[in-house]
Short mmCIF file of C-alpha atoms and ligand atoms in Angstrom, two decimals:
data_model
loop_
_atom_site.label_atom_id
_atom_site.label_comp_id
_atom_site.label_asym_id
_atom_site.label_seq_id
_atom_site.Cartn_x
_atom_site.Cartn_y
_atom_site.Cartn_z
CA UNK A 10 0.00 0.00 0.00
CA UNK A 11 1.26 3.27 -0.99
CA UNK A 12 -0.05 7.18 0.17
CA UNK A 13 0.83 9.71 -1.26
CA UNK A 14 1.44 12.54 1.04
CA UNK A 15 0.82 16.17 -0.27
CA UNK A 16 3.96 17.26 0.54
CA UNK A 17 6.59 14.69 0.11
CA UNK A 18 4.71 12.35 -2.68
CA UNK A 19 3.64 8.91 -3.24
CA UNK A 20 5.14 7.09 -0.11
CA UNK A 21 5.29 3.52 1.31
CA UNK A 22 2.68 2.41 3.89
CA UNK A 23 5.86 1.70 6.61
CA UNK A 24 6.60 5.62 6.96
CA UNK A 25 2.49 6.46 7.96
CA UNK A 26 0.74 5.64 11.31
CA UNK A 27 -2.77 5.43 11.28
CA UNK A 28 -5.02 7.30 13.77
CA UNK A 29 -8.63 6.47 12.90
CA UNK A 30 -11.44 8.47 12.02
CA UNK A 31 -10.76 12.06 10.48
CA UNK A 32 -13.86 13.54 12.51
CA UNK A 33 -11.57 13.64 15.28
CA UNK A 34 -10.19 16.87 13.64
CA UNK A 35 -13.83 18.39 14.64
CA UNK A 36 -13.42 18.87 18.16
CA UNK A 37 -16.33 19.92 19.85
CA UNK A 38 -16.69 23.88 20.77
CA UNK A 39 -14.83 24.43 24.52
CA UNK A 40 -18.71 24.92 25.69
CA UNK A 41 -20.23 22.02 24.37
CA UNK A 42 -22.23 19.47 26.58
CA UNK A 43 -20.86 16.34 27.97
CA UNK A 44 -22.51 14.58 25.59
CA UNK A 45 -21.73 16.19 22.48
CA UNK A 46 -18.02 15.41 24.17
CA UNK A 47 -18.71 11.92 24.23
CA UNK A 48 -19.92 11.45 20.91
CA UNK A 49 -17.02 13.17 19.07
CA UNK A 50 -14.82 10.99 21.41
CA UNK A 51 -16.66 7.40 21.55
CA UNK A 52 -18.52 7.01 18.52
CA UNK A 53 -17.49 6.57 14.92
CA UNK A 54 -19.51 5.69 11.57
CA UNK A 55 -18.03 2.03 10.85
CA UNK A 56 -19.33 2.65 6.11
CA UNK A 57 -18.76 -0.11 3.75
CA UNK A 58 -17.40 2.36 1.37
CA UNK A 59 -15.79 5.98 1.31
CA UNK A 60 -14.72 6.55 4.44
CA UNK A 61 -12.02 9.38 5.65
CA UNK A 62 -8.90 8.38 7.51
CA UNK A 63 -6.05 10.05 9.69
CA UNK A 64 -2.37 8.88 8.70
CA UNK A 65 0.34 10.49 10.17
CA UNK A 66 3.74 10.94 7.92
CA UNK A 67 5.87 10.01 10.81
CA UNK A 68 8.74 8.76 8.82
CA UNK A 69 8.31 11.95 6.19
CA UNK A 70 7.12 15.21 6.83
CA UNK A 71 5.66 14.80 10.01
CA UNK A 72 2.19 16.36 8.65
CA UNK A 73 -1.21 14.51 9.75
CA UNK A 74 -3.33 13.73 6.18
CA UNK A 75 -6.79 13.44 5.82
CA UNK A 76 -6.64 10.15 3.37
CA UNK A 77 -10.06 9.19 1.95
CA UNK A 78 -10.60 5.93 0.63
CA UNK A 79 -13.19 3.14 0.27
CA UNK A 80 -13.38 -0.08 3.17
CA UNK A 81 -14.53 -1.87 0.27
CA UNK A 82 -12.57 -1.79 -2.55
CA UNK A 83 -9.67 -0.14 -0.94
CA UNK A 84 -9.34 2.45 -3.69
CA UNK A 85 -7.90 5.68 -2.41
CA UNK A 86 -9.63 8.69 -3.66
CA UNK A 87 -7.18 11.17 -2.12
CA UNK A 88 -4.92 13.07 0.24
CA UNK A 89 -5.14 16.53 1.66
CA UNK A 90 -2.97 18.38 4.65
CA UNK A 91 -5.39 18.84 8.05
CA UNK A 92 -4.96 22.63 8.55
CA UNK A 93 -4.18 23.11 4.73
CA UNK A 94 -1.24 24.56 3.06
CA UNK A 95 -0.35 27.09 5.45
CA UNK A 96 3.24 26.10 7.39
CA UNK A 97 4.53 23.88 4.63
CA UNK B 7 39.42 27.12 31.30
CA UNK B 8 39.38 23.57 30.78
CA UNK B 9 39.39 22.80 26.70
CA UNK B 10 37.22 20.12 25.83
CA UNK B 11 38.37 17.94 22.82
CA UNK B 12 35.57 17.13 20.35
CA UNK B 13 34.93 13.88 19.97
CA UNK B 14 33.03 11.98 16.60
CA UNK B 15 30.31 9.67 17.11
CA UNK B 16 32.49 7.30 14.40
CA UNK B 17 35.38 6.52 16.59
CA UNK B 18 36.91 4.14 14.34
CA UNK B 19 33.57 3.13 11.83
CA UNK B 20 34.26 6.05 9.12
CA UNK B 21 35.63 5.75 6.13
CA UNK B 22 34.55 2.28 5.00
CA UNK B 23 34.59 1.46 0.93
CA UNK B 24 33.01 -1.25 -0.18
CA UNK B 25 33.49 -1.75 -4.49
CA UNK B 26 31.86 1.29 -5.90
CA UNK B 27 30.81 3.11 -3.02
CA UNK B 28 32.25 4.87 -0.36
CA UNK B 29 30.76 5.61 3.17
CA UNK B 30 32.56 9.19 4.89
CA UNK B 31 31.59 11.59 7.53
CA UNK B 32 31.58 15.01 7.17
CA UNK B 33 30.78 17.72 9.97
CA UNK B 34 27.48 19.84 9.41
CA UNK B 35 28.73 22.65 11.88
CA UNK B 36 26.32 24.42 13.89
CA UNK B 37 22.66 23.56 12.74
CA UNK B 38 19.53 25.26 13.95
CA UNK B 39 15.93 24.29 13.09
CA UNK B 40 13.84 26.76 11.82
CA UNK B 41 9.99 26.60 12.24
CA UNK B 42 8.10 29.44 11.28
CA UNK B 43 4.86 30.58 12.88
CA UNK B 44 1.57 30.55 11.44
CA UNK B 45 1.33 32.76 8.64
CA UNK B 46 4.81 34.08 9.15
CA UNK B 47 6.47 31.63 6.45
CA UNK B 48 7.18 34.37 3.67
CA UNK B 49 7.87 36.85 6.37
CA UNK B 50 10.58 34.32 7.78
CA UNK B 51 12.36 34.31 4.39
CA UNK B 52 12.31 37.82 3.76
CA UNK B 53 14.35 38.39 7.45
CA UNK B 54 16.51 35.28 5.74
CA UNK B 55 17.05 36.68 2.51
CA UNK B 56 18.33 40.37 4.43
CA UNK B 57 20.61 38.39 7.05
CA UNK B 58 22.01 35.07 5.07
CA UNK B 59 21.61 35.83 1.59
CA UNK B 60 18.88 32.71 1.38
CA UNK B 61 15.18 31.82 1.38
CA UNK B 62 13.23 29.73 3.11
CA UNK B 63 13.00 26.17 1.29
CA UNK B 64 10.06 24.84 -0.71
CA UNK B 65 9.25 21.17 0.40
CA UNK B 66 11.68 18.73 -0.81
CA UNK B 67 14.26 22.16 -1.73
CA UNK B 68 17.81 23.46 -0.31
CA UNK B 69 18.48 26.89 -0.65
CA UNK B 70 22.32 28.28 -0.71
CA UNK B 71 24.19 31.07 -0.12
CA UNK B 72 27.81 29.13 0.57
CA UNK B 73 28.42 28.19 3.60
CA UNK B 74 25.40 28.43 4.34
CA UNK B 75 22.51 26.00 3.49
CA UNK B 76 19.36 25.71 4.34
CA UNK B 77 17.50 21.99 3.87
CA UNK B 78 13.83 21.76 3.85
CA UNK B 79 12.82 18.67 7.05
CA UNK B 80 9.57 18.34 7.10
CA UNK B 81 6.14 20.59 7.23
CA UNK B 82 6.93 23.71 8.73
CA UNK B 83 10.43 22.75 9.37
CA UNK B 84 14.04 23.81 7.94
CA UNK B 85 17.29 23.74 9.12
CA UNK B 86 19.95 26.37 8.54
CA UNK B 87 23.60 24.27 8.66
CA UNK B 88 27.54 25.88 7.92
CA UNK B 89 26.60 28.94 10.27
CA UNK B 90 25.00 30.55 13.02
CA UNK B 91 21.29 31.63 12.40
CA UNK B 92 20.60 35.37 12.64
CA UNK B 93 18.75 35.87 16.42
CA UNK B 94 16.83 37.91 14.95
CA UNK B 95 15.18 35.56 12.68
CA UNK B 96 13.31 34.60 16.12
CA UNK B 97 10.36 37.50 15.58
CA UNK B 98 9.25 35.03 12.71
CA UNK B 99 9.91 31.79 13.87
CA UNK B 100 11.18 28.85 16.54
CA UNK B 101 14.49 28.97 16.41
CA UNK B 102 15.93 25.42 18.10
CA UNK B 103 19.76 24.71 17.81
CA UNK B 104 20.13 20.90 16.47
CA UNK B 105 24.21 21.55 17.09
CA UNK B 106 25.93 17.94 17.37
CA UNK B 107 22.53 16.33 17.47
CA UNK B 108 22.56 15.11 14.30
CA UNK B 109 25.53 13.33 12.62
CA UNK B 110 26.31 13.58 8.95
CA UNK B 111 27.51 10.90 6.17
CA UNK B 112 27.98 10.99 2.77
CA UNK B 113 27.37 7.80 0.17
CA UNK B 114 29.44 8.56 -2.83
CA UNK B 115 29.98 6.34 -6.07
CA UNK B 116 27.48 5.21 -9.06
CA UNK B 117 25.84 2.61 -6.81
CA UNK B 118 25.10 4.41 -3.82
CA UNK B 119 21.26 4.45 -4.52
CA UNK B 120 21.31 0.75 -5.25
CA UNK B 121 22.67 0.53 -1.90
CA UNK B 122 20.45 2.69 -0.12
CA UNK B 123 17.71 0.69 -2.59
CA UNK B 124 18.51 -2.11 0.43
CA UNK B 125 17.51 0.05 3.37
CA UNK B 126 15.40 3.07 1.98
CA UNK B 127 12.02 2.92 0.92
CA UNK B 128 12.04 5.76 -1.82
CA UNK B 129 13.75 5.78 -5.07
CA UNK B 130 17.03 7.83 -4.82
CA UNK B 131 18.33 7.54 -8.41
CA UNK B 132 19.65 10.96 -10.00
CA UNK B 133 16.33 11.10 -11.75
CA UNK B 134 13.97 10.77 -9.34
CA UNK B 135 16.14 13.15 -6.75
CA UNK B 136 17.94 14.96 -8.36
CA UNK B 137 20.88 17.64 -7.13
CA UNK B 138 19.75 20.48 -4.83
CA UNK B 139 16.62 17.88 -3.68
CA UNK B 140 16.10 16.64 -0.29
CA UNK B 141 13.91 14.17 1.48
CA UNK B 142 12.54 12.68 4.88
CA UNK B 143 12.06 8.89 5.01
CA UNK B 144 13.23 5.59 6.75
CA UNK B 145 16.95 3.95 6.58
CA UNK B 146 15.75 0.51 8.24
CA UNK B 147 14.11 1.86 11.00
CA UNK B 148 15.69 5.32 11.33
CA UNK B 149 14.39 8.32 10.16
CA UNK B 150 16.92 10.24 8.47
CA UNK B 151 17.24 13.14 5.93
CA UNK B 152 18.10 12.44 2.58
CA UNK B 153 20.03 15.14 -0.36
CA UNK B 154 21.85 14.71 -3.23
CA UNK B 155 24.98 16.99 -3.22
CA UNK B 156 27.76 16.88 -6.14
CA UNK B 157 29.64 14.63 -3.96
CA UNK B 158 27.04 11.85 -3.23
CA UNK B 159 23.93 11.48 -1.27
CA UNK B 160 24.06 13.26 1.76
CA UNK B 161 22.18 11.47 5.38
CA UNK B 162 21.72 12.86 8.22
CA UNK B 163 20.58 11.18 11.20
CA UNK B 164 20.03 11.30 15.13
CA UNK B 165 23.72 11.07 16.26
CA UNK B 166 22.02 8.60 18.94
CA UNK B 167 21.92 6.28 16.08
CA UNK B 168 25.13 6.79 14.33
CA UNK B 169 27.03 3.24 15.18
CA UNK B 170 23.71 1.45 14.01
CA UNK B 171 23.61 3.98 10.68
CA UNK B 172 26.83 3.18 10.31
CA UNK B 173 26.63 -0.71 10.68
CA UNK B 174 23.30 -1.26 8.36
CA UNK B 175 24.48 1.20 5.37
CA UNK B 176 28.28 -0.92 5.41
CA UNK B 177 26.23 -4.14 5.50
CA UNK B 178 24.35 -3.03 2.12
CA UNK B 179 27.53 -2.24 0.92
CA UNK B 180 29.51 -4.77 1.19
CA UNK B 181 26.46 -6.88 0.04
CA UNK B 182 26.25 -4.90 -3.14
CA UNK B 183 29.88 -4.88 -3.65
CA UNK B 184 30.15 -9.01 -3.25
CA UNK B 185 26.89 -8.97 -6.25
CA UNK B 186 28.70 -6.87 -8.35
CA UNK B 187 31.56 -9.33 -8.33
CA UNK B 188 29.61 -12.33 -8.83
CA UNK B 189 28.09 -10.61 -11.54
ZN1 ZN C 216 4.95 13.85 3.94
#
């Protein structure tokens, strides 16, 4: 399996570590209720299909990637920066 | 004052040739990581164009203005190496000094990406990176930072690591070397 990481290219699986979900990048608002807490932090969608990924390029760049690809047929759609381009 | 005498992290490893390629150590100097804040990146190389002479780096670029150099390292990250970095380069950026943290080798010869082909998991033929290009990946299980210079492929690594660098990149070597003679 290869990524290709926006900043450094198309990259072996052994320099990535995978997080899980992406919607942990949506962090609840400092005010929100315990339960909206709980949510973003317990529960994930679990698609057969597109679903949208965390991969850190540890062994590269050291940026976190937003990689979204299908459960199913494992094709990967694409790759983008979390925070976008700025600091690169 | 009591003068300290420098010691390398080789000891005896450095130089080692193996048929085509040859395995050397060269001293980076002082080396200081440059991180700019948010939104400050083309701010941070207009303060390093007026003090060094040099930009900040592209991903995957080196910028020069001899001796100095400054190697792109990863997102948001550069370091400055063959000189001091201007303090005042700190209104625009984290300035961290990497100074004898990192230990420097050079791979020379026709073969040295076939070696590194062993350990690496990127392609590091003249084509695919060429002069004045730089990269972060894996050697085995270390990350290091890869550039092609006139003389050779250029790694740096944790100096933590440097015997084990040291011991892996001989082994492909000398591994190469004894294919090339079999033919
Ligand atoms: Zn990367």
């Amino acid at each position: 399996m290869r990524l290709s990481c926006p900043l450094c290219g198309e990259r072996d699986r052994r320099e990535f570590t995978y997080q899980g979900a992406a919607a942990m990048v949506d962090r609840p608002a400092p005010g929100a209720t315990t339960e909206q807490w709980s949510d973003w932090l317990h529960l994930r969608d679990n698609p057969a299909g597109r679903t949208r990924d965390l991969w850190y390029h540890e062994a590269g760049c050291g940026a976190w990637l937003v990689v979204e690809r299908d459960t199913v047929t494992h094709e990967i759609f694409g790759t983008a920066l979390v925070g976008g381009d700025h600091a690169d | 004052m009591v003068e300290l005498t420098a010691q390398t992290p080789w000891a005896a490893l450095l130089p080692v040739t193996a048929g085509a390629t040859g395995l050397s150590a060269w001293d980076p100097g002082p080396m200081t990581a440059l991180m700019p804040y948010r939104g400050r990146r083309a701010a941070l190389s207009e303060a390093m164009q007026a003090a060094h002479g040099l930009g900040f780096p592209d991903p995957g670029e080196v910028t020069a203005a001899p001796p100095l150099r400054c190697l792109w390292t990863g997102r948001g990250q550069a370091f400055l190496m063959g000189g001091p970095a201007d303090p005042g380069l700190s209104a625009q950026a984290a300035l961290v000094d990497q100074s004898d943290g990192w230990v420097a080798l050079r791979l020379e010869g026709e073969t040295a990406p076939e070696v590194l082909a062993r350990l690496v998991p990127v392609d590091l033929r003249p084509a695919a990176l060429p002069e004045g290009r730089t990269l972060r990946t894996l050697c085995g299980h270390m990350t290091v930072s890869i550039t092609r210079a006139p003389e050779g492929l250029e790694i740096l690594a944790f100096r933590s690591m440097a015997g084990t660098l040291v011991h892996e990149i001989a082994d492909a070597m000398r591994l190469v070397a004894g294919r090339a003679v079999l033919g």
